[in-house]
């Protein structure tokens, strides 16, 4: 079948580094994306990995290992505004299947 | 660009009524997606269009749901008749071709009493 697994909740303090893991199972794979969603808001795109390795965008980095069907989102220098839900999703822009999301709480 | 536009932002209706949600994608984008988000089921893809043509509607829950895209700048999602279990936030998103980023609208929060 097709599925993604990610932790439901993560808590960290301001200034820290946090890693949100995502494992997936799918018959066809076209890349792993990450989206951020604040309470009451819409999902917004953070990053996309089509190939193995690390992609860095400012304080956020995303990693993919296709052989392990595994990826993660790394958030550095956490800020209060980073408190949100983070979703991994596989597919391409033609079609995305989203994980259930990880609620990140950043404490002062 | 104004981004993806959805209307209404909030809709409260009674069971059995028809509900129509509207979406204007980003100009130039040729793929449009309708999602539903609930606490229980998360973010689910309902249907997506490519160049105004429905490509995959396997996520549409049942015949009460229908979606159209009469032109490149407008799409509707209709529920008739609505039921309380349809209460959710409905998102429309658009993307450009084979790109990897989908742009989401602000969503419509639907409550069916």
Coordinates of N, CA and C in Angstrom, one line a residue:
Chain A
X1 N 0.8 -1.2 0.0 CA 0.0 0.0 0.0 C 0.9 1.2 0.0
X2 N 0.2 2.4 0.1 CA 0.9 3.6 0.2 C 0.7 4.3 1.5
X3 N 1.7 4.7 2.2 CA 1.6 5.4 3.5 C 2.8 6.2 3.8
X4 N 2.6 7.1 4.7 CA 3.7 7.8 5.3 C 3.6 7.8 6.8
X5 N 4.7 7.8 7.5 CA 4.6 7.8 9.0 C 5.6 8.9 9.5
X6 N 5.0 9.7 10.4 CA 5.8 10.8 11.0 C 5.3 10.9 12.4
X7 N 6.2 11.4 13.3 CA 5.7 11.6 14.7 C 4.6 12.6 14.8
X8 N 3.7 12.3 15.8 CA 2.5 13.2 15.9 C 2.9 14.5 16.6
X9 N 3.8 14.5 17.5 CA 4.2 15.7 18.2 C 5.7 15.8 18.5
X10 N 6.2 17.0 18.5 CA 7.6 17.2 18.8 C 7.6 18.5 19.6
X11 N 8.4 18.6 20.7 CA 8.6 19.8 21.5 C 10.0 20.2 21.6
X12 N 10.4 21.4 21.4 CA 11.8 21.9 21.5 C 11.8 23.3 22.0
X13 N 12.9 23.8 22.5 CA 13.0 25.1 23.0 C 13.6 26.1 21.9
X14 N 13.3 27.3 22.1 CA 13.8 28.3 21.2 C 15.3 28.2 21.1
X15 N 15.8 28.4 19.8 CA 17.2 28.3 19.6 C 17.8 26.9 19.3
X16 N 17.0 25.9 19.6 CA 17.5 24.5 19.5 C 17.3 24.1 18.0
X17 N 17.8 22.8 17.8 CA 17.6 22.1 16.5 C 16.7 21.0 16.7
X18 N 15.8 20.8 15.8 CA 14.8 19.7 15.8 C 14.8 19.0 14.5
X19 N 14.6 17.7 14.5 CA 14.6 16.8 13.3 C 13.2 16.1 13.3
X20 N 12.5 16.2 12.3 CA 11.2 15.5 12.1 C 11.4 14.5 11.0
X21 N 11.2 13.2 11.4 CA 11.4 12.1 10.5 C 10.2 11.7 9.8
X22 N 10.4 11.1 8.6 CA 9.3 10.6 7.8 C 9.7 9.4 7.1
X23 N 9.0 8.3 7.3 CA 9.2 7.1 6.5 C 8.0 6.9 5.6
X24 N 8.2 6.3 4.4 CA 7.1 6.1 3.5 C 7.2 4.7 2.9
X25 N 6.0 4.4 2.4 CA 5.8 3.1 1.6 C 5.0 3.4 0.4
X26 N 5.5 3.2 -0.8 CA 4.8 3.5 -1.9 C 5.3 2.7 -3.1
X27 N 4.4 2.4 -4.0 CA 4.9 1.6 -5.2 C 5.5 2.5 -6.2
X28 N 5.2 3.7 -6.3 CA 5.9 4.6 -7.2 C 6.3 5.9 -6.4
X29 N 7.5 6.3 -6.6 CA 8.0 7.4 -5.8 C 8.6 8.5 -6.8
X30 N 8.2 9.7 -6.5 CA 8.6 10.8 -7.3 C 9.2 11.9 -6.5
X31 N 9.5 11.7 -5.3 CA 10.1 12.8 -4.5 C 9.4 13.0 -3.2
X32 N 10.0 13.6 -2.2 CA 9.5 13.8 -0.9 C 9.4 15.3 -0.7
X33 N 8.3 15.8 -0.3 CA 8.1 17.3 -0.1 C 7.7 17.5 1.4
X34 N 8.0 18.7 1.8 CA 7.6 19.1 3.2 C 6.8 20.4 3.1
X35 N 5.8 20.4 3.9 CA 4.9 21.6 4.0 C 4.7 22.0 5.5
X36 N 4.5 23.3 5.7 CA 4.3 23.9 7.0 C 2.9 24.4 7.0
X37 N 2.2 24.2 8.2 CA 0.8 24.7 8.3 C 0.7 25.3 9.7
X38 N 0.4 26.6 9.8 CA 0.1 27.2 11.1 C -1.4 27.0 11.4
X39 N -1.7 27.0 12.6 CA -3.1 26.8 13.0 C -4.0 27.8 12.3
X40 N -5.0 27.3 11.7 CA -6.0 28.2 11.0 C -5.5 28.6 9.6
X41 N -4.3 28.2 9.2 CA -3.7 28.6 7.9 C -3.7 27.5 6.9
X42 N -3.1 27.8 5.8 CA -3.0 26.9 4.7 C -1.6 26.3 4.7
X43 N -1.5 25.0 4.2 CA -0.2 24.5 4.0 C 0.7 25.3 3.1
X44 N 1.9 25.5 3.4 CA 2.9 26.2 2.5 C 4.1 25.4 2.3
X45 N 4.6 25.4 1.1 CA 5.7 24.6 0.7 C 7.0 25.0 1.4
X46 N 7.8 24.0 1.8 CA 9.1 24.3 2.4 C 10.2 23.8 1.6
X47 N 10.1 22.5 1.2 CA 11.2 21.9 0.4 C 10.8 20.6 -0.3
X48 N 11.7 20.2 -1.2 CA 11.4 19.0 -2.0 C 12.7 18.3 -2.3
X49 N 12.7 17.0 -2.1 CA 13.9 16.2 -2.4 C 13.5 15.1 -3.5
X50 N 14.1 15.2 -4.6 CA 13.9 14.1 -5.6 C 15.0 13.1 -5.6
X51 N 16.1 13.5 -5.2 CA 17.3 12.7 -5.1 C 17.8 12.6 -3.7
X52 N 18.6 11.5 -3.5 CA 19.2 11.4 -2.1 C 20.1 12.6 -1.8
X53 N 20.1 12.9 -0.5 CA 21.0 13.9 0.0 C 20.2 15.0 0.7
X54 N 21.0 16.1 1.0 CA 20.5 17.2 1.8 C 20.2 18.4 0.9
X55 N 19.1 19.0 1.2 CA 18.7 20.3 0.5 C 18.6 21.3 1.6
X56 N 19.3 22.4 1.5 CA 19.3 23.4 2.5 C 18.6 24.7 2.0
X57 N 17.7 25.2 2.9 CA 17.1 26.5 2.5 C 17.0 27.3 3.8
X58 N 18.0 28.2 4.0 CA 18.0 29.0 5.2 C 18.1 28.1 6.5
X59 N 17.3 28.3 7.4 CA 17.3 27.5 8.7 C 16.8 26.1 8.5
X60 N 16.1 25.9 7.4 CA 15.5 24.6 7.2 C 16.3 23.7 6.2
X61 N 16.4 22.4 6.5 CA 17.1 21.5 5.6 C 16.2 20.3 5.5
X62 N 16.3 19.6 4.3 CA 15.5 18.4 4.2 C 16.5 17.3 3.6
X63 N 16.3 16.1 4.1 CA 17.2 15.0 3.7 C 16.3 13.9 3.1
X64 N 16.9 13.1 2.2 CA 16.2 12.0 1.6 C 17.1 10.8 1.4
X65 N 16.7 9.6 1.8 CA 17.4 8.4 1.4 C 16.4 7.5 0.8
X66 N 16.4 7.3 -0.5 CA 15.5 6.5 -1.2 C 15.6 5.0 -0.9
X67 N 16.9 4.6 -0.6 CA 17.1 3.2 -0.3 C 16.5 2.8 1.0
X68 N 16.4 3.8 1.9 CA 15.8 3.5 3.2 C 14.3 4.0 3.3
X69 N 13.8 4.5 2.2 CA 12.4 5.1 2.2 C 12.2 6.0 3.4
X70 N 13.2 6.9 3.5 CA 13.2 7.8 4.7 C 13.7 9.2 4.4
X71 N 13.1 10.1 5.1 CA 13.5 11.5 5.0 C 13.3 12.2 6.3
X72 N 13.9 13.4 6.4 CA 13.7 14.2 7.5 C 13.8 15.7 7.2
X73 N 13.1 16.4 8.0 CA 13.2 17.9 8.0 C 14.0 18.4 9.2
X74 N 15.0 19.2 9.0 CA 15.8 19.7 10.1 C 15.5 21.2 10.2
X75 N 15.2 21.6 11.4 CA 14.9 23.0 11.6 C 16.0 23.5 12.7
X76 N 16.7 24.5 12.3 CA 17.8 25.0 13.1 C 17.4 26.4 13.7
X77 N 18.1 26.7 14.8 CA 17.8 28.0 15.4 C 16.3 28.3 15.6
X78 N 15.7 27.4 16.2 CA 14.2 27.4 16.3 C 13.7 28.8 16.9
X79 N 12.6 29.2 16.3 CA 12.0 30.5 16.7 C 10.5 30.1 17.1
X80 N 10.0 31.0 17.9 CA 8.6 30.8 18.3 C 7.6 30.6 17.1
X81 N 7.9 31.4 16.1 CA 7.0 31.3 14.9 C 7.1 30.0 14.2
X82 N 8.1 29.1 14.5 CA 8.2 27.8 13.9 C 7.1 26.8 14.4
X83 N 6.5 27.2 15.5 CA 5.4 26.4 16.1 C 4.3 26.2 15.0
X84 N 4.1 25.0 14.6 CA 3.2 24.7 13.5 C 3.1 23.2 13.3
X85 N 2.3 22.8 12.3 CA 2.3 21.4 11.9 C 3.2 21.3 10.7
X86 N 3.9 20.2 10.6 CA 4.8 19.9 9.4 C 4.4 18.6 8.8
X87 N 4.2 18.6 7.5 CA 3.7 17.5 6.8 C 4.8 17.0 5.8
X88 N 5.1 15.7 5.7 CA 5.8 15.2 4.6 C 4.8 14.7 3.6
X89 N 5.2 14.7 2.4 CA 4.3 14.2 1.3 C 5.1 13.6 0.2
X90 N 4.7 12.5 -0.4 CA 5.4 12.0 -1.5 C 4.6 12.2 -2.8
X91 N 5.3 12.2 -3.9 CA 4.6 12.4 -5.2 C 5.4 13.5 -5.9
X92 N 4.7 14.0 -6.9 CA 5.2 15.1 -7.6 C 4.1 16.2 -7.5
X93 N 4.3 17.3 -8.2 CA 3.2 18.3 -8.1 C 1.9 17.9 -8.8
X94 N 2.0 16.8 -9.5 CA 0.8 16.3 -10.2 C -0.1 15.7 -9.1
X95 N 0.5 15.1 -8.1 CA -0.4 14.4 -7.1 C 0.5 14.2 -5.8
X96 N 0.0 14.6 -4.7 CA 0.7 14.5 -3.5 C -0.2 13.7 -2.5
X97 N 0.5 12.8 -1.7 CA -0.1 12.1 -0.6 C 0.6 12.6 0.6
X98 N -0.2 13.1 1.6 CA 0.3 13.7 2.7 C 0.4 12.8 3.9
X99 N 1.4 12.9 4.8 CA 1.4 12.3 6.0 C 0.4 12.9 7.0
X100 N 0.3 12.4 8.2 CA -0.7 12.9 9.1 C -0.2 14.2 9.9
X101 N 1.1 14.5 9.7 CA 1.5 15.8 10.2 C 2.2 15.6 11.6
X102 N 3.2 16.5 11.9 CA 3.9 16.5 13.2 C 3.6 17.9 13.7
X103 N 3.0 18.0 14.9 CA 2.8 19.3 15.6 C 4.1 19.6 16.3
X104 N 4.7 20.7 15.9 CA 5.9 21.2 16.6 C 5.6 22.3 17.5
X105 N 5.9 22.2 18.8 CA 5.8 23.3 19.7 C 7.1 23.8 20.1
X106 N 7.3 25.1 20.0 CA 8.6 25.7 20.4 C 8.3 26.4 21.7
X107 N 9.1 26.1 22.7 CA 8.9 26.7 24.0 C 10.0 27.8 24.2
X108 N 9.6 28.8 25.0 CA 10.6 29.9 25.2 C 11.7 29.5 26.1
Chain B
X1 N 1.0 38.6 -7.8 CA -0.1 37.7 -8.0 C -0.8 37.5 -6.6
X2 N -2.2 37.4 -6.6 CA -2.9 37.4 -5.4 C -2.9 36.0 -4.8
X3 N -2.3 35.0 -5.4 CA -2.3 33.7 -4.9 C -3.6 33.0 -5.3
X4 N -3.8 31.8 -4.7 CA -5.0 31.0 -5.0 C -6.1 31.7 -4.1
X5 N -7.3 31.9 -4.8 CA -8.4 32.5 -4.1 C -9.5 31.5 -3.9
X6 N -10.0 31.5 -2.7 CA -11.2 30.6 -2.5 C -12.3 31.4 -1.9
X7 N -13.5 31.0 -2.2 CA -14.7 31.6 -1.6 C -15.8 30.6 -1.4
X8 N -16.6 30.7 -0.4 CA -16.5 31.6 0.7 C -15.4 31.1 1.6
X9 N -15.0 31.9 2.6 CA -14.0 31.5 3.6 C -14.6 30.6 4.7
X10 N -15.9 30.9 4.9 CA -16.6 30.2 5.9 C -18.0 29.9 5.4
X11 N -18.5 28.7 5.7 CA -19.9 28.4 5.2 C -20.5 27.5 6.3
X12 N -21.7 28.0 6.7 CA -22.5 27.2 7.7 C -23.8 26.9 7.0
X13 N -24.1 25.6 6.9 CA -25.4 25.3 6.3 C -26.0 24.1 7.0
X14 N -27.2 23.8 6.6 CA -28.0 22.8 7.3 C -27.9 21.5 6.4
X15 N -28.0 20.4 7.1 CA -28.0 19.1 6.4 C -29.0 19.1 5.3
X16 N -28.6 18.6 4.2 CA -29.5 18.4 3.0 C -29.4 19.6 2.0
X17 N -28.7 20.6 2.4 CA -28.6 21.8 1.5 C -27.4 21.6 0.6
X18 N -27.5 22.2 -0.6 CA -26.4 22.2 -1.5 C -25.3 23.2 -1.2
X19 N -24.1 22.8 -1.3 CA -23.0 23.7 -1.0 C -22.0 23.8 -2.2
X20 N -21.6 25.0 -2.6 CA -20.7 25.2 -3.7 C -19.5 26.0 -3.2
X21 N -18.4 25.4 -3.4 CA -17.1 26.0 -3.0 C -16.4 26.5 -4.3
X22 N -15.8 27.6 -4.3 CA -15.2 28.2 -5.5 C -13.7 28.4 -5.3
X23 N -13.0 28.3 -6.4 CA -11.5 28.4 -6.4 C -11.1 29.1 -7.7
X24 N -10.2 30.1 -7.5 CA -9.5 30.7 -8.7 C -8.0 30.4 -8.5
X25 N -7.4 29.6 -9.4 CA -6.0 29.2 -9.2 C -5.1 30.4 -9.6
X26 N -3.8 30.2 -9.4 CA -2.8 31.2 -9.8 C -2.8 31.3 -11.3
X27 N -2.8 32.5 -11.9 CA -2.8 32.6 -13.3 C -1.5 31.9 -13.9
X28 N -1.8 31.1 -14.9 CA -0.7 30.4 -15.6 C -0.5 29.0 -15.1
X29 N -1.0 28.7 -13.9 CA -0.9 27.3 -13.4 C -1.9 26.4 -14.1
X30 N -1.4 25.2 -14.5 CA -2.3 24.3 -15.2 C -2.8 23.1 -14.5
X31 N -2.4 23.0 -13.2 CA -2.9 21.9 -12.4 C -3.6 22.5 -11.2
X32 N -4.8 21.9 -10.9 CA -5.6 22.4 -9.8 C -6.1 21.2 -8.9
X33 N -6.0 21.3 -7.6 CA -6.3 20.3 -6.7 C -7.3 20.7 -5.7
X34 N -8.2 19.8 -5.3 CA -9.1 20.0 -4.2 C -8.7 19.0 -3.1
X35 N -8.6 19.6 -1.9 CA -8.3 18.7 -0.7 C -9.3 19.0 0.4
X36 N -9.4 18.0 1.3 CA -10.3 18.1 2.4 C -9.4 17.8 3.7
X37 N -9.5 18.6 4.7 CA -8.7 18.4 5.9 C -9.6 18.3 7.1
X38 N -9.5 17.2 7.9 CA -10.2 17.0 9.1 C -9.2 16.5 10.1
X39 N -9.5 16.6 11.4 CA -8.6 16.1 12.4 C -8.5 14.6 12.3
X40 N -9.6 13.9 12.0 CA -9.6 12.4 11.9 C -8.8 11.9 10.7
X41 N -9.0 12.5 9.6 CA -8.5 11.9 8.4 C -7.3 12.7 7.8
X42 N -7.0 13.8 8.4 CA -5.8 14.6 7.9 C -6.2 15.3 6.6
X43 N -5.2 15.5 5.7 CA -5.3 16.2 4.5 C -5.5 15.1 3.3
X44 N -6.6 15.1 2.7 CA -6.9 14.2 1.7 C -7.1 14.8 0.4
X45 N -6.5 14.3 -0.7 CA -6.8 14.7 -2.0 C -8.1 14.2 -2.5
X46 N -9.0 15.1 -3.0 CA -10.3 14.7 -3.5 C -10.2 14.5 -5.0
X47 N -9.7 15.5 -5.7 CA -9.7 15.4 -7.1 C -8.6 16.4 -7.7
X48 N -8.0 16.1 -8.8 CA -7.2 17.1 -9.4 C -7.4 17.2 -10.9
X49 N -7.2 18.3 -11.4 CA -7.4 18.7 -12.8 C -6.0 19.0 -13.4
X50 N -5.8 18.7 -14.7 CA -4.7 19.1 -15.4 C -5.2 19.7 -16.7
X51 N -4.9 21.0 -17.0 CA -5.4 21.7 -18.2 C -6.9 21.6 -18.3
X52 N -7.6 21.8 -17.1 CA -9.0 21.8 -17.0 C -9.7 20.4 -17.1
X53 N -8.9 19.4 -17.2 CA -9.5 18.1 -17.4 C -9.3 17.3 -16.1
X54 N -10.4 16.7 -15.5 CA -10.2 15.9 -14.3 C -9.3 14.6 -14.6
X55 N -8.2 14.5 -13.8 CA -7.3 13.4 -14.1 C -7.6 12.2 -13.1
X56 N -7.8 12.6 -11.9 CA -8.0 11.5 -10.8 C -9.1 12.0 -9.8
X57 N -10.2 11.4 -9.8 CA -11.2 11.8 -8.8 C -11.5 10.6 -7.8
X58 N -10.5 9.8 -7.7 CA -10.7 8.6 -6.8 C -10.8 9.0 -5.4
X59 N -10.4 10.2 -5.0 CA -10.6 10.6 -3.6 C -11.9 11.2 -3.3
X60 N -12.7 11.4 -4.3 CA -14.1 12.0 -4.1 C -14.9 11.0 -3.3
X61 N -15.4 11.4 -2.1 CA -16.0 10.4 -1.2 C -17.2 9.6 -1.7
X62 N -18.0 10.3 -2.4 CA -19.2 9.6 -2.9 C -19.9 10.5 -4.0
X63 N -21.0 10.0 -4.5 CA -21.7 10.7 -5.6 C -22.2 12.1 -5.2
X64 N -22.3 12.4 -3.9 CA -22.8 13.7 -3.5 C -21.8 14.8 -3.8
X65 N -20.5 14.4 -4.1 CA -19.5 15.3 -4.4 C -19.3 15.4 -5.9
X66 N -19.1 16.6 -6.4 CA -18.8 16.8 -7.8 C -17.9 18.0 -7.9
X67 N -17.1 18.0 -8.9 CA -16.2 19.1 -9.2 C -16.1 19.4 -10.7
X68 N -16.0 20.7 -11.0 CA -15.9 21.1 -12.4 C -14.8 22.1 -12.5
X69 N -14.3 22.2 -13.7 CA -13.3 23.3 -14.0 C -13.6 23.8 -15.4
X70 N -14.6 24.7 -15.6 CA -15.0 25.1 -16.9 C -14.0 25.9 -17.7
X71 N -13.0 26.5 -17.0 CA -11.9 27.2 -17.7 C -10.7 27.2 -16.8
X72 N -9.6 27.8 -17.3 CA -8.3 27.7 -16.6 C -8.3 28.6 -15.3
X73 N -9.3 29.4 -15.1 CA -9.2 30.3 -14.0 C -10.3 30.1 -13.0
X74 N -11.0 29.0 -13.1 CA -12.2 28.8 -12.1 C -12.5 27.3 -12.0
X75 N -12.7 27.0 -10.7 CA -13.2 25.6 -10.4 C -14.2 25.6 -9.3
X76 N -15.1 24.7 -9.3 CA -16.1 24.6 -8.2 C -16.1 23.1 -7.6
X77 N -16.3 23.0 -6.4 CA -16.6 21.8 -5.7 C -18.0 21.9 -5.1
X78 N -18.8 20.9 -5.5 CA -20.2 21.0 -5.0 C -20.5 19.7 -4.2
X79 N -21.3 20.0 -3.2 CA -21.8 18.9 -2.3 C -23.3 19.0 -2.3
X80 N -24.0 17.9 -2.7 CA -25.4 17.9 -2.8 C -25.9 16.5 -2.6
X81 N -26.7 16.2 -1.6 CA -27.0 17.0 -0.4 C -25.8 17.0 0.6
X82 N -25.7 18.0 1.4 CA -24.6 18.0 2.4 C -25.0 17.2 3.6
X83 N -24.0 16.7 4.3 CA -24.3 16.0 5.6 C -23.3 16.5 6.6
X84 N -23.6 16.3 7.9 CA -22.7 16.8 9.0 C -21.3 16.3 8.9
X85 N -21.1 15.0 8.4 CA -19.8 14.5 8.3 C -19.0 15.1 7.2
X86 N -19.6 16.0 6.4 CA -18.8 16.7 5.4 C -18.1 18.0 6.0
X87 N -18.4 18.3 7.3 CA -17.8 19.4 7.9 C -16.3 19.2 7.9
X88 N -15.6 20.2 7.4 CA -14.1 20.1 7.2 C -13.6 21.5 6.7
X89 N -12.3 21.5 6.5 CA -11.7 22.7 5.8 C -11.4 22.1 4.4
X90 N -11.9 22.8 3.4 CA -11.6 22.4 2.0 C -10.6 23.4 1.4
X91 N -9.5 22.8 0.9 CA -8.4 23.6 0.3 C -8.4 23.4 -1.2
X92 N -8.2 24.4 -1.9 CA -7.8 24.4 -3.3 C -6.4 24.7 -3.4
X93 N -5.7 24.0 -4.3 CA -4.3 24.3 -4.6 C -4.0 24.3 -6.1
X94 N -3.0 25.0 -6.5 CA -2.6 24.9 -7.9 C -1.1 24.8 -8.1
X95 N -0.7 24.3 -9.2 CA 0.7 24.2 -9.5 C 1.0 24.4 -11.0
X96 N 2.2 24.6 -11.3 CA 2.6 24.8 -12.7 C 3.3 23.5 -13.2
X97 N 2.6 22.9 -14.1 CA 3.2 21.7 -14.8 C 3.8 20.7 -13.9
X98 N 5.0 20.3 -14.2 CA 5.7 19.2 -13.4 C 6.5 19.7 -12.3
X99 N 6.2 20.9 -11.8 CA 6.9 21.5 -10.7 C 6.6 20.8 -9.4
X100 N 7.3 21.0 -8.4 CA 7.2 20.3 -7.2 C 6.5 21.1 -6.1
X101 N 6.0 22.2 -6.3 CA 5.4 23.1 -5.3 C 4.0 23.3 -5.6
X102 N 3.1 23.0 -4.7 CA 1.7 23.3 -4.8 C 1.4 24.6 -3.9
X103 N 0.6 25.5 -4.5 CA 0.3 26.7 -3.8 C -1.2 26.5 -3.3
X104 N -1.4 26.6 -2.0 CA -2.7 26.4 -1.4 C -3.4 27.7 -1.2
X105 N -4.7 27.7 -1.4 CA -5.6 28.8 -1.1 C -5.8 28.8 0.4
X106 N -6.5 29.8 0.9 CA -6.7 30.0 2.4 C -7.7 29.0 3.0
X107 N -8.5 28.3 2.1 CA -9.4 27.3 2.6 C -10.8 27.8 2.8
X108 N -11.7 26.9 2.8 CA -13.1 27.2 3.1 C -13.5 26.3 4.3
X109 N -13.9 26.9 5.4 CA -14.3 26.1 6.6 C -15.8 25.8 6.5
X110 N -16.1 24.6 6.2 CA -17.5 24.2 6.0 C -18.0 23.5 7.3
X111 N -19.2 24.0 7.8 CA -19.9 23.4 8.9 C -21.3 23.1 8.4
X112 N -21.6 21.8 8.6 CA -22.9 21.3 8.2 C -23.6 20.9 9.5
X113 N -24.7 21.6 9.8 CA -25.5 21.3 11.0 C -26.5 20.3 10.9

